[in-house]
mmCIF file of C-alpha atoms and ligand atoms in Angstrom:
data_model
loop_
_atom_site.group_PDB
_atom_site.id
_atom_site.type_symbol
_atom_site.label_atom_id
_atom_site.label_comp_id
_atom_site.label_asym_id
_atom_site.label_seq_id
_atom_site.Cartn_x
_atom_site.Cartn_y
_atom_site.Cartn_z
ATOM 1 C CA UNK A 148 0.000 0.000 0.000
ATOM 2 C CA UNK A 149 0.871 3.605 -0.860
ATOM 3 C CA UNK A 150 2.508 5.229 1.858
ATOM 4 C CA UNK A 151 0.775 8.384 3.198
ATOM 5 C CA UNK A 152 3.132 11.124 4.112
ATOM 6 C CA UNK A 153 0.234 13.904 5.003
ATOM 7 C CA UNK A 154 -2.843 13.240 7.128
ATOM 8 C CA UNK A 155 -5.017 15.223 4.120
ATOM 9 C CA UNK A 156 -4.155 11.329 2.164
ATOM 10 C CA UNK A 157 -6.260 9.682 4.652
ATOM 11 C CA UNK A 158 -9.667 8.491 3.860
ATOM 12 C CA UNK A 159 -12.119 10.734 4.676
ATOM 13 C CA UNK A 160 -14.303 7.400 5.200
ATOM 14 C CA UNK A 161 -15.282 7.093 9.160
ATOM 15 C CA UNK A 162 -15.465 3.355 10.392
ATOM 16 C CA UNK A 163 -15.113 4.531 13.905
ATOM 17 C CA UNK A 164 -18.410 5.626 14.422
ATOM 18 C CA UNK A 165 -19.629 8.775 15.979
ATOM 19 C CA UNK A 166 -20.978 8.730 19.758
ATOM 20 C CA UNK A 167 -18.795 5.972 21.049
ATOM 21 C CA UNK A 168 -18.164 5.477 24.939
ATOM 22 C CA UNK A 169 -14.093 6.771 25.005
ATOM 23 C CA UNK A 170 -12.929 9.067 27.830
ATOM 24 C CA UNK A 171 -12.708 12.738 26.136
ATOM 25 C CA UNK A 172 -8.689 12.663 25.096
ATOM 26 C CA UNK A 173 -8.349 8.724 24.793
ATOM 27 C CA UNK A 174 -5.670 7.634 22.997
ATOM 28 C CA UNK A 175 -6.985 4.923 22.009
ATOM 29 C CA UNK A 176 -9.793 5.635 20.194
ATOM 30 C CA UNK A 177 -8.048 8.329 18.330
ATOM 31 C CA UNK A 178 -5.166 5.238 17.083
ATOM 32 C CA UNK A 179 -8.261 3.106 16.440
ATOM 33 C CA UNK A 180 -10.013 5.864 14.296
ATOM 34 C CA UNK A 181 -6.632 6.159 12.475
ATOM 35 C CA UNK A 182 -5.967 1.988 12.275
ATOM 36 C CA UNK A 183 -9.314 2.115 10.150
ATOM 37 C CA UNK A 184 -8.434 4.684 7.917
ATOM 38 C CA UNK A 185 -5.121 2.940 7.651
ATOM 39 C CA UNK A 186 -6.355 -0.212 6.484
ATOM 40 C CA UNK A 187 -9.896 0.534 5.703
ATOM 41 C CA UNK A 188 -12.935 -1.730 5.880
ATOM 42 C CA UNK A 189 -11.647 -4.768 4.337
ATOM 43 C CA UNK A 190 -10.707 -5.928 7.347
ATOM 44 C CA UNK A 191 -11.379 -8.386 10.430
ATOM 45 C CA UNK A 192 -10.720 -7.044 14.157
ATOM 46 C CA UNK A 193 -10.595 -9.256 17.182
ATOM 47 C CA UNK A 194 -10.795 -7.618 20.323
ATOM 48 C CA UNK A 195 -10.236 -8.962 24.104
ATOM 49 C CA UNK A 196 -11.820 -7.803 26.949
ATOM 50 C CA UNK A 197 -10.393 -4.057 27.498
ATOM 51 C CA UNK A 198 -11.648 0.134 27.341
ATOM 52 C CA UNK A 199 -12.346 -0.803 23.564
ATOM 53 C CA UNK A 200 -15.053 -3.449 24.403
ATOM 54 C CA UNK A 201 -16.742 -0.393 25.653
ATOM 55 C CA UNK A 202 -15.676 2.168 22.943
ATOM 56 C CA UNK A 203 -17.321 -0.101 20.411
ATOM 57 C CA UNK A 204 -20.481 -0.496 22.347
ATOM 58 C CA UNK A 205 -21.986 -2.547 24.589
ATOM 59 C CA UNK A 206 -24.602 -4.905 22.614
ATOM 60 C CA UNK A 207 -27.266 -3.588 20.681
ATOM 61 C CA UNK A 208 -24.994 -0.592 20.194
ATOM 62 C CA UNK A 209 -21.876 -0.250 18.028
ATOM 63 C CA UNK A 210 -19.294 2.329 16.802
ATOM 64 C CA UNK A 211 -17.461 0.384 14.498
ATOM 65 C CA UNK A 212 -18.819 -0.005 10.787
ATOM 66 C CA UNK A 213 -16.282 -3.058 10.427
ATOM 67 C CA UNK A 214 -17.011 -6.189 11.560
ATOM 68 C CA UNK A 215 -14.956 -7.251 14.426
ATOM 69 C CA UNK A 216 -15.191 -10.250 17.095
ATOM 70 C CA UNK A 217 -15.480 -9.797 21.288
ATOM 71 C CA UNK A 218 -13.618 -12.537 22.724
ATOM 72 C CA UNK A 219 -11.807 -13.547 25.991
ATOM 73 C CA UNK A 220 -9.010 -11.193 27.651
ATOM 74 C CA UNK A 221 -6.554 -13.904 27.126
ATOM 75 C CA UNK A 222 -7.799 -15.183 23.543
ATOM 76 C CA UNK A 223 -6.754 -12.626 20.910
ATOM 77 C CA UNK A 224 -3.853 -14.588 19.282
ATOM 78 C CA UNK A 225 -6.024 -18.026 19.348
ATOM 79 C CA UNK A 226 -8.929 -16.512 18.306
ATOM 80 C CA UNK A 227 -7.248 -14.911 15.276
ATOM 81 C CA UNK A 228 -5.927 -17.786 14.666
ATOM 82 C CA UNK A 229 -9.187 -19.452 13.953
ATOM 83 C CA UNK A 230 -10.498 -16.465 11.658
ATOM 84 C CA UNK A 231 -7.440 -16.661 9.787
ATOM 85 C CA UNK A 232 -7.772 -20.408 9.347
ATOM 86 C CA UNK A 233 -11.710 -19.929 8.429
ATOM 87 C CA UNK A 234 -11.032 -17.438 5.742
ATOM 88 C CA UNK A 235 -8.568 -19.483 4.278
ATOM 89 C CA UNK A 236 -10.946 -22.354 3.893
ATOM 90 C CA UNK A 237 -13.320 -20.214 2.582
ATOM 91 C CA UNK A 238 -10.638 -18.572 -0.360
ATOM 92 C CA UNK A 239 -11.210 -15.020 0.980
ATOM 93 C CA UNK A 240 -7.989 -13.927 0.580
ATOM 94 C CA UNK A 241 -8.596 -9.845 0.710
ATOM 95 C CA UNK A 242 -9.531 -9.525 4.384
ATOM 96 C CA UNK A 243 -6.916 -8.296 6.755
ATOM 97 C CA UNK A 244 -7.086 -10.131 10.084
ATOM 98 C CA UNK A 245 -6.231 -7.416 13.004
ATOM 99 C CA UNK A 246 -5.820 -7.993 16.843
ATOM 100 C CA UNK A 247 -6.149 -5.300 18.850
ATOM 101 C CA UNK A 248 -5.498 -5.745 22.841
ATOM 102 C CA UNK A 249 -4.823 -3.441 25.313
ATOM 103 C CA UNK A 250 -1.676 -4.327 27.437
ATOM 104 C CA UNK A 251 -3.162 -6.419 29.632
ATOM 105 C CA UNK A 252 -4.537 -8.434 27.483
ATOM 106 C CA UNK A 253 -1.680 -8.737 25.415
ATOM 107 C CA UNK A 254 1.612 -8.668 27.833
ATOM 108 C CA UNK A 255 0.081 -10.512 30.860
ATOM 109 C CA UNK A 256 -3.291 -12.995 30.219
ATOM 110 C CA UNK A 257 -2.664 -12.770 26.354
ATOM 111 C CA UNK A 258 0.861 -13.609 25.425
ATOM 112 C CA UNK A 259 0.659 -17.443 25.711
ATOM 113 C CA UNK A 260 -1.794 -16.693 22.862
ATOM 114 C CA UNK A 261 -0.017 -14.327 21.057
ATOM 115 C CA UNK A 262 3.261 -16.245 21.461
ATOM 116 C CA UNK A 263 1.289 -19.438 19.991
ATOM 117 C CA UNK A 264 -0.212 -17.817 17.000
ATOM 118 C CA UNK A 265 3.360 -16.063 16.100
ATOM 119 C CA UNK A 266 5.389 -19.748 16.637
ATOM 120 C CA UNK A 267 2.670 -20.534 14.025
ATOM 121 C CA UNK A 268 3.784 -17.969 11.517
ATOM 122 C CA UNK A 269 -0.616 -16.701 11.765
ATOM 123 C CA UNK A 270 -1.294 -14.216 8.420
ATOM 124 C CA UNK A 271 -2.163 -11.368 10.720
ATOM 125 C CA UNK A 272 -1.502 -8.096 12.507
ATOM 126 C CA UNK A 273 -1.715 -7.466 15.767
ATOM 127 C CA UNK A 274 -1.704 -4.746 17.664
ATOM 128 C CA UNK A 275 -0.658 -3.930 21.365
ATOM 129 C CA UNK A 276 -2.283 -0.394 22.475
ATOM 130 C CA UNK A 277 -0.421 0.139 25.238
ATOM 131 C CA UNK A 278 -2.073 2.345 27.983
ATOM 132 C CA UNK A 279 0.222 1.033 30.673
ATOM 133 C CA UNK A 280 -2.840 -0.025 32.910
ATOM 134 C CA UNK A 281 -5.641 -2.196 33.073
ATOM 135 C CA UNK A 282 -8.430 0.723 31.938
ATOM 136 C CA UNK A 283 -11.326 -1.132 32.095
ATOM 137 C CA UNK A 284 -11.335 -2.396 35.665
ATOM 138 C CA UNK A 285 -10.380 1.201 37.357
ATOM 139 C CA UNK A 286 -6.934 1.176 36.092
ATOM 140 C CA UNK A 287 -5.029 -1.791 37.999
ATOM 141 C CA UNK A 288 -1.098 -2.111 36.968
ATOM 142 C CA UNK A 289 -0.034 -4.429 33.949
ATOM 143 C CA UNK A 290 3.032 -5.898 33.270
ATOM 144 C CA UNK A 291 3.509 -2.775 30.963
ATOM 145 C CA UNK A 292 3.299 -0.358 33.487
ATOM 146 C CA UNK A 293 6.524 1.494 33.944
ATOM 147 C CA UNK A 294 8.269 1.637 36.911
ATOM 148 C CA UNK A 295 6.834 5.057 39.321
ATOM 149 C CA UNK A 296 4.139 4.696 37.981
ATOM 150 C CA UNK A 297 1.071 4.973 39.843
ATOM 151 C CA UNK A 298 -2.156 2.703 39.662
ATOM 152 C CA UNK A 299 -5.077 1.937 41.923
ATOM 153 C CA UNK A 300 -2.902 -1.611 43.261
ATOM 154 C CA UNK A 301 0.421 0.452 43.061
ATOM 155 C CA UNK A 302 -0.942 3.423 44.869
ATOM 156 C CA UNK A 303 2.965 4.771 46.195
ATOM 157 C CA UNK A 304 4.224 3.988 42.857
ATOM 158 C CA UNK A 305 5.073 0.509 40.341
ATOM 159 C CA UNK A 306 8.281 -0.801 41.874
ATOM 160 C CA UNK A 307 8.947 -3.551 39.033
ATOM 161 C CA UNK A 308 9.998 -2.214 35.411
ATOM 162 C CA UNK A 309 7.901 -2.675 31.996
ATOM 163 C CA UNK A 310 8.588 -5.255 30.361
ATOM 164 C CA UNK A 311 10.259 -5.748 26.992
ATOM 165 C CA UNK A 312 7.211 -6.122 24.805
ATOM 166 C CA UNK A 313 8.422 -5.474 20.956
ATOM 167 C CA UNK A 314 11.684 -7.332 21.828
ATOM 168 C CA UNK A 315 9.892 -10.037 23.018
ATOM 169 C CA UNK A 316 8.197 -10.636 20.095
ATOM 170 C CA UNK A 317 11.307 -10.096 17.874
ATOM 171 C CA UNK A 318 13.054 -13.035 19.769
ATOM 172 C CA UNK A 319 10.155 -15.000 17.578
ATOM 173 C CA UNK A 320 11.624 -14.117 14.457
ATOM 174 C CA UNK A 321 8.389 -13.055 12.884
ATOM 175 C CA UNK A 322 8.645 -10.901 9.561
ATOM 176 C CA UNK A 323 7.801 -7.678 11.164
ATOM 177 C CA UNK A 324 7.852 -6.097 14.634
ATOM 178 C CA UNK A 325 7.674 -1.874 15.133
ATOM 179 C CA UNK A 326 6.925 0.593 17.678
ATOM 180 C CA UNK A 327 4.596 3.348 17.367
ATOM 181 C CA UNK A 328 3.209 5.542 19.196
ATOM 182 C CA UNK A 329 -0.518 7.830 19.311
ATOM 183 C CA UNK A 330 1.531 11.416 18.690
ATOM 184 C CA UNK A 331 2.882 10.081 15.851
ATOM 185 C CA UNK A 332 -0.169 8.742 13.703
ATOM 186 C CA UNK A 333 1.641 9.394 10.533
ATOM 187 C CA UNK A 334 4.006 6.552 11.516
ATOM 188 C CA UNK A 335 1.453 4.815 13.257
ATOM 189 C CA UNK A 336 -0.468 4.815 9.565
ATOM 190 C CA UNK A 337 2.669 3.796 7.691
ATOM 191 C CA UNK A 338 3.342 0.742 10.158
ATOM 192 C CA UNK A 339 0.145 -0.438 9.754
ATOM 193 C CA UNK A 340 -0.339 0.003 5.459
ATOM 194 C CA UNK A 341 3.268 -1.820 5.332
ATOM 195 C CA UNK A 342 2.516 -4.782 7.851
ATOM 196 C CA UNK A 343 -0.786 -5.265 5.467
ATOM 197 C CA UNK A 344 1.794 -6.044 2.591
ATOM 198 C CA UNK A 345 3.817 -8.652 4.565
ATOM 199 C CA UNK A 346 2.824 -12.611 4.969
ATOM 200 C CA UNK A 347 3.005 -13.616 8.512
ATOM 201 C CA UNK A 348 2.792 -12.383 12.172
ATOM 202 C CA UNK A 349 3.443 -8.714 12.245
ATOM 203 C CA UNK A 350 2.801 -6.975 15.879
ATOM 204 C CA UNK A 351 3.111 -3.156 16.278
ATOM 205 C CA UNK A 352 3.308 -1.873 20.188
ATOM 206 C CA UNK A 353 1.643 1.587 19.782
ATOM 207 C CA UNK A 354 2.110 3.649 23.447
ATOM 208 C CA UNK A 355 -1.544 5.400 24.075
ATOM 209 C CA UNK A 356 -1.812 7.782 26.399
ATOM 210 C CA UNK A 357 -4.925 7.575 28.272
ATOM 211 C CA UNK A 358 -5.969 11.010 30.248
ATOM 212 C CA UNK A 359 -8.025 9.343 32.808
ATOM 213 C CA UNK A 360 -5.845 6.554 34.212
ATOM 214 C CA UNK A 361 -2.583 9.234 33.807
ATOM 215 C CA UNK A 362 -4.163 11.393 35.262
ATOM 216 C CA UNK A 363 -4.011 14.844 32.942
ATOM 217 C CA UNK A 364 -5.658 17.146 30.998
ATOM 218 C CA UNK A 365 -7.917 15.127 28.292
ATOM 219 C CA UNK A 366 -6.225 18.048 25.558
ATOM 220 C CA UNK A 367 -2.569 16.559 26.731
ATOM 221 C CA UNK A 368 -3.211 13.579 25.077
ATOM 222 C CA UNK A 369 -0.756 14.152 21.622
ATOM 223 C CA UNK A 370 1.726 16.039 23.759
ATOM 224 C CA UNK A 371 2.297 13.344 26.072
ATOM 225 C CA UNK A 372 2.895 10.560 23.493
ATOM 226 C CA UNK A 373 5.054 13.453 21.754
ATOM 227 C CA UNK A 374 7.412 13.741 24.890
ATOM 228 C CA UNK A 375 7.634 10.054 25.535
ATOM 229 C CA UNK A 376 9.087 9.791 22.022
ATOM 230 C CA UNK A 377 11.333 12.943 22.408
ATOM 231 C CA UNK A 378 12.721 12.259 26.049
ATOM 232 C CA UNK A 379 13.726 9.017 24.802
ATOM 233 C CA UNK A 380 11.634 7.101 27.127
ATOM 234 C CA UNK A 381 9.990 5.541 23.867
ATOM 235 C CA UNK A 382 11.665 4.698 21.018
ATOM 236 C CA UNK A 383 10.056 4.224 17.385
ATOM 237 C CA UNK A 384 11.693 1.263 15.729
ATOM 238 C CA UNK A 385 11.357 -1.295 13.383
ATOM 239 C CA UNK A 386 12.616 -4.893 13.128
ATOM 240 C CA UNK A 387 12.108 -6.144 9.826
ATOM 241 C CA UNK A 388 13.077 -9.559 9.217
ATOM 242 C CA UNK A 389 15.532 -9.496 11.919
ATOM 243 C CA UNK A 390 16.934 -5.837 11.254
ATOM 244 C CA UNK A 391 16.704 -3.058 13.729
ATOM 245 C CA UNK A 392 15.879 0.038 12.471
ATOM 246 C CA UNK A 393 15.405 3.606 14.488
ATOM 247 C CA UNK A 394 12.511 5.638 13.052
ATOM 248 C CA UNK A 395 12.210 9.328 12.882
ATOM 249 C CA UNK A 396 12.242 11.482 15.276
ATOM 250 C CA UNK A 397 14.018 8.355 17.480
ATOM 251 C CA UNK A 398 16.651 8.216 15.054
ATOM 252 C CA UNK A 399 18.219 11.481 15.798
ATOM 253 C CA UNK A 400 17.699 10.907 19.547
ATOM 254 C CA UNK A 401 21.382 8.141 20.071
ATOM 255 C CA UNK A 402 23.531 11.654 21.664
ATOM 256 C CA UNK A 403 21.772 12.078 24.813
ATOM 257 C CA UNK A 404 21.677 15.738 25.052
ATOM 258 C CA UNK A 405 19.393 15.889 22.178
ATOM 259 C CA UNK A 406 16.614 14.264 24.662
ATOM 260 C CA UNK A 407 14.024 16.334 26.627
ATOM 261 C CA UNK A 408 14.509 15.789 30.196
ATOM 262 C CA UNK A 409 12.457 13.508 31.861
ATOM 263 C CA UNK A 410 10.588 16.167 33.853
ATOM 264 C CA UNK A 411 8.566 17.593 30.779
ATOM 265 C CA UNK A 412 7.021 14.263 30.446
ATOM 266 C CA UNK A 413 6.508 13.466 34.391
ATOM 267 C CA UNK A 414 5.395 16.870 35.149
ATOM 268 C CA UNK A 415 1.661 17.086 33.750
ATOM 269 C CA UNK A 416 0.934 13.146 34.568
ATOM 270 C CA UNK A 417 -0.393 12.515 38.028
ATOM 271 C CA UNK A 418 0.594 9.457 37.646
ATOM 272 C CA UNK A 419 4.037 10.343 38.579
ATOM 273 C CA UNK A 420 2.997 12.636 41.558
ATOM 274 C CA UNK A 421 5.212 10.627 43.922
ATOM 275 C CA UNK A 422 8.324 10.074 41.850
ATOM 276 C CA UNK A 423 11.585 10.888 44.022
ATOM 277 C CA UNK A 424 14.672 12.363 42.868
ATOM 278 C CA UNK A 425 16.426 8.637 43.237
ATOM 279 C CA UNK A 426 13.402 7.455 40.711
ATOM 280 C CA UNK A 427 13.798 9.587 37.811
ATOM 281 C CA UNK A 428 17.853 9.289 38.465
ATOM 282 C CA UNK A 429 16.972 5.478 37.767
ATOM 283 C CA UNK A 430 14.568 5.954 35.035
ATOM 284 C CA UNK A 431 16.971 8.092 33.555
ATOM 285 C CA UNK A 432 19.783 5.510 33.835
ATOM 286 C CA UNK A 433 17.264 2.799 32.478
ATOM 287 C CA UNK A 434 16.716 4.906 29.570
ATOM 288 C CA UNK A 435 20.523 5.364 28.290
ATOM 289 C CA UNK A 436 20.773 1.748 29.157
ATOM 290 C CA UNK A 437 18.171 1.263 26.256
ATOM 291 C CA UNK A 438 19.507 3.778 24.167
ATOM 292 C CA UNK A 439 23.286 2.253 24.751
ATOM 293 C CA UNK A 440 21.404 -1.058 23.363
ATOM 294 C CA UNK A 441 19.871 0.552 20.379
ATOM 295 C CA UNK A 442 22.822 1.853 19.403
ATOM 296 C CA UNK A 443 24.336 -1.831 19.628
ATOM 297 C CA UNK A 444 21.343 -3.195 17.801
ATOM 298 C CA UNK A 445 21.891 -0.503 15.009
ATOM 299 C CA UNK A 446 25.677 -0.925 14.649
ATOM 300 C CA UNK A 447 25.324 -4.662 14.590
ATOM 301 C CA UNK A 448 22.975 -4.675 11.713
ATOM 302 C CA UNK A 449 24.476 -2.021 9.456
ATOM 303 C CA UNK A 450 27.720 -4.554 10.196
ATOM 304 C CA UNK A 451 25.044 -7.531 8.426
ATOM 305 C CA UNK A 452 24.224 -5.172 5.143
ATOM 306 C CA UNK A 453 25.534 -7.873 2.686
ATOM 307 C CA UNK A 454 28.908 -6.861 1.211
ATOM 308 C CA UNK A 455 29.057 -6.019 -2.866
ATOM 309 C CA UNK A 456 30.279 -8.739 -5.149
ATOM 310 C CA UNK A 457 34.169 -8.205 -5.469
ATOM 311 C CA UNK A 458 34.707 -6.162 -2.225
ATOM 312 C CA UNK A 459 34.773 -9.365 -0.020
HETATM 313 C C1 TPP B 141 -10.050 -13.958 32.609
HETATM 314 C C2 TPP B 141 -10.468 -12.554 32.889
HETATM 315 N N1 TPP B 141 -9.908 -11.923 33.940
HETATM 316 C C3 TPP B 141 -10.239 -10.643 34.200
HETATM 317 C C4 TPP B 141 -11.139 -9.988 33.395
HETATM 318 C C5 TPP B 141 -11.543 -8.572 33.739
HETATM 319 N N2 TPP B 141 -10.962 -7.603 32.828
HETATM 320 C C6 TPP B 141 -11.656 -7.149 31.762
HETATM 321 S S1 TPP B 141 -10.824 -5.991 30.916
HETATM 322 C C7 TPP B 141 -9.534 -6.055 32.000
HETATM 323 C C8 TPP B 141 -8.351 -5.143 31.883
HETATM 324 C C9 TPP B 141 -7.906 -4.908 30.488
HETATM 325 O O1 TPP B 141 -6.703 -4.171 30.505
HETATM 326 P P1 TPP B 141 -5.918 -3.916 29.171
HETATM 327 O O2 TPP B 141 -5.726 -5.165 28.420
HETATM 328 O O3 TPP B 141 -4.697 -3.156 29.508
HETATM 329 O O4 TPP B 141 -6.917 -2.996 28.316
HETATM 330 P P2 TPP B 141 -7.523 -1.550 28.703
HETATM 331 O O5 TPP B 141 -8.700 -1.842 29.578
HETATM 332 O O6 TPP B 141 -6.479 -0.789 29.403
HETATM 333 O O7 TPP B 141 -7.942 -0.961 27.413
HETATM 334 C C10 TPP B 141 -9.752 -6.998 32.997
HETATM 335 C C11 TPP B 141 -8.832 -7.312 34.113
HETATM 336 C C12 TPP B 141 -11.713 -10.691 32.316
HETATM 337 N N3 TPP B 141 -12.568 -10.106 31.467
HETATM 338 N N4 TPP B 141 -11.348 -11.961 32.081
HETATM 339 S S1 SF4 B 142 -9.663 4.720 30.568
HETATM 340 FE FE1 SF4 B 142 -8.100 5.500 29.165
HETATM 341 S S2 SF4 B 142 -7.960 4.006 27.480
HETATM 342 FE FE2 SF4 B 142 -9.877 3.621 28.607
HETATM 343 S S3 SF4 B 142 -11.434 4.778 27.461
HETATM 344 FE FE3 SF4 B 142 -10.697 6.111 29.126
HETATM 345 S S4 SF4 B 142 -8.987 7.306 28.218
HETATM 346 FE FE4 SF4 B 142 -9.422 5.572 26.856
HETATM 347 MG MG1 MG B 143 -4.398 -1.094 29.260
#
């Protein structure tokens, strides 16, 4: 698919619906407004138990005008797996299959599921929206929420780190793993039209902020996922059968003293209310530990690009 390199390219077709149940500011909805413009209606979504359960709307309402399955928090890989396997025996071969699970349902109850249906090689894409809380039930932490981080069972703070979501899923050597991220939805958009073109697993972690469980202003919402990206908290990569690749702005962001400081992104979250000195001096430390890696990742794959004939 074409890539789109203005947001005026986009559709002007709505398949989220107007009137759905979001939070004012959710991040979200907004990426799942853009996913369908991305891919447009020719497509299948299976979604666990999470906030978009109740964006789409609760039976005999709905916001989305493509059809798309409900199933158990910790199904989303099987159950794609099935649809996958029923359209093939049915020759439809122009229907995208998309997951879409919140982190929860994807880094904690889901991944056996994911994990399964990627060993398998599954023709589909999912997508992690990463909130960094369990949203539905009151906001309760996930294995994706960083460390500081407040949540209603981590009320002085998350004392364990996120984990390593995209990595984990490059370790299964599917075609095509990438990082995106709500303030970006031009990337976002991209990731998605060029999964559609690959055969196999493809899974894109997109961070999301969420207003009400980080507790900010609902208009912070592109801001936020702006600074995660430009403090080098979040990076935007891609892995691409096997090679690491740093997407803009995250490719310009390896010398450290082109990174916002961590305060600009702590500071309007009331999530991070009761971060100490010592905890942002470790975040911070976690965070050029990451960047030290990337920059290992990088070097170690421009080291792979195949040498021309005659120069070996
Ligand atoms: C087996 C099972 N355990 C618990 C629940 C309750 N539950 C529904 S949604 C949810 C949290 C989902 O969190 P996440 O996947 O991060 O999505 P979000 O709500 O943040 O969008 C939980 C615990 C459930 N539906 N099924
Ligand atoms: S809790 Fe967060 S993710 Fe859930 S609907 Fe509200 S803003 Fe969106
Ligand atoms: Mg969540």
């Amino acid at each position: 698919m074409r890539r789109v390199v203005t947001i005026k390219e986009l559709s002007k077709e709505e398949y989220l619906l107007k009137g759905h149940a979001a939070c004012a500011g959710c991040g979200p909805a907004i990426s799942l407004r853009l996913l369908f413009k991305a891919l447009g209606n020719k497509i299948m979504l299976v979604v666990p138990a999470c906030c978009t359960t109740v964006i789409q709307g609760p039976y005999p309402y709905t916001s989305s005008a493509v059809p798309l399955q409900n199933i158990l928090f910790e199904s989303t890989g099987a159950a794609a797996s099935g649809i996958v396997a029923a359209l093939k025996a049915r020759k439809i071969q122009d229907v995208t299959v998309v997951g879409w699970a919140g982190d929860g349902g994807t880094a904690d109850i889901g991944i056996q599921a994911l994990s399964g249906a990627a060993e398998r090689g599954t023709d589909f894409i999912y997508v992690c929206y990463d909130n960094e809380a369990y949203g539905n039930t009151g906001m309760q932490r996930s294995g994706l929420t960083p460390y500081g981080a407040w949540t209603t069972t981590t009320p002085t703070g998350k004392r364990e780190v996120k984990k390593d979501m995209p990595m984990i899923m490059a370790a299964h050597r599917i075609p095509y793993v990438a990082t995106a991220c709500t303030g970006y939805p031009l990337d976002f958009v991209n990731k998605l039209r060029k999964a559609k073109e690959i055969k196999g697993t493809k899974y894109i972690h997109l961070l999301a902020p969420c207003p009400t469980g980080w507790r900010c202003d609902t208009s912070k919402t592109i801001e936020l996922g702006r600074l995660a990206v430009l403090t080098g908290l979040w990076a935007l990569y891609e892995v691409e059968n096997g090679k690491f690749k740093l997407n803009s702005p995250s490719d310009r962001l390896f010398d450290k003293t082109k990174r916002k400081p961590l305060k600009e992104y702590f500071a309007p979250q009331g999530r991070f209310r009761g971060l100490k000195q010592e905890d942002i001096e470790r975040i911070q430390k976690s965070v050029d530990d990451d960047w030290e890696r990337f920059r290992r990742l990088a070097a170690s794959c421009e080291a792979q690009e195949p040498v021309p004939e005659g120069k070996s």
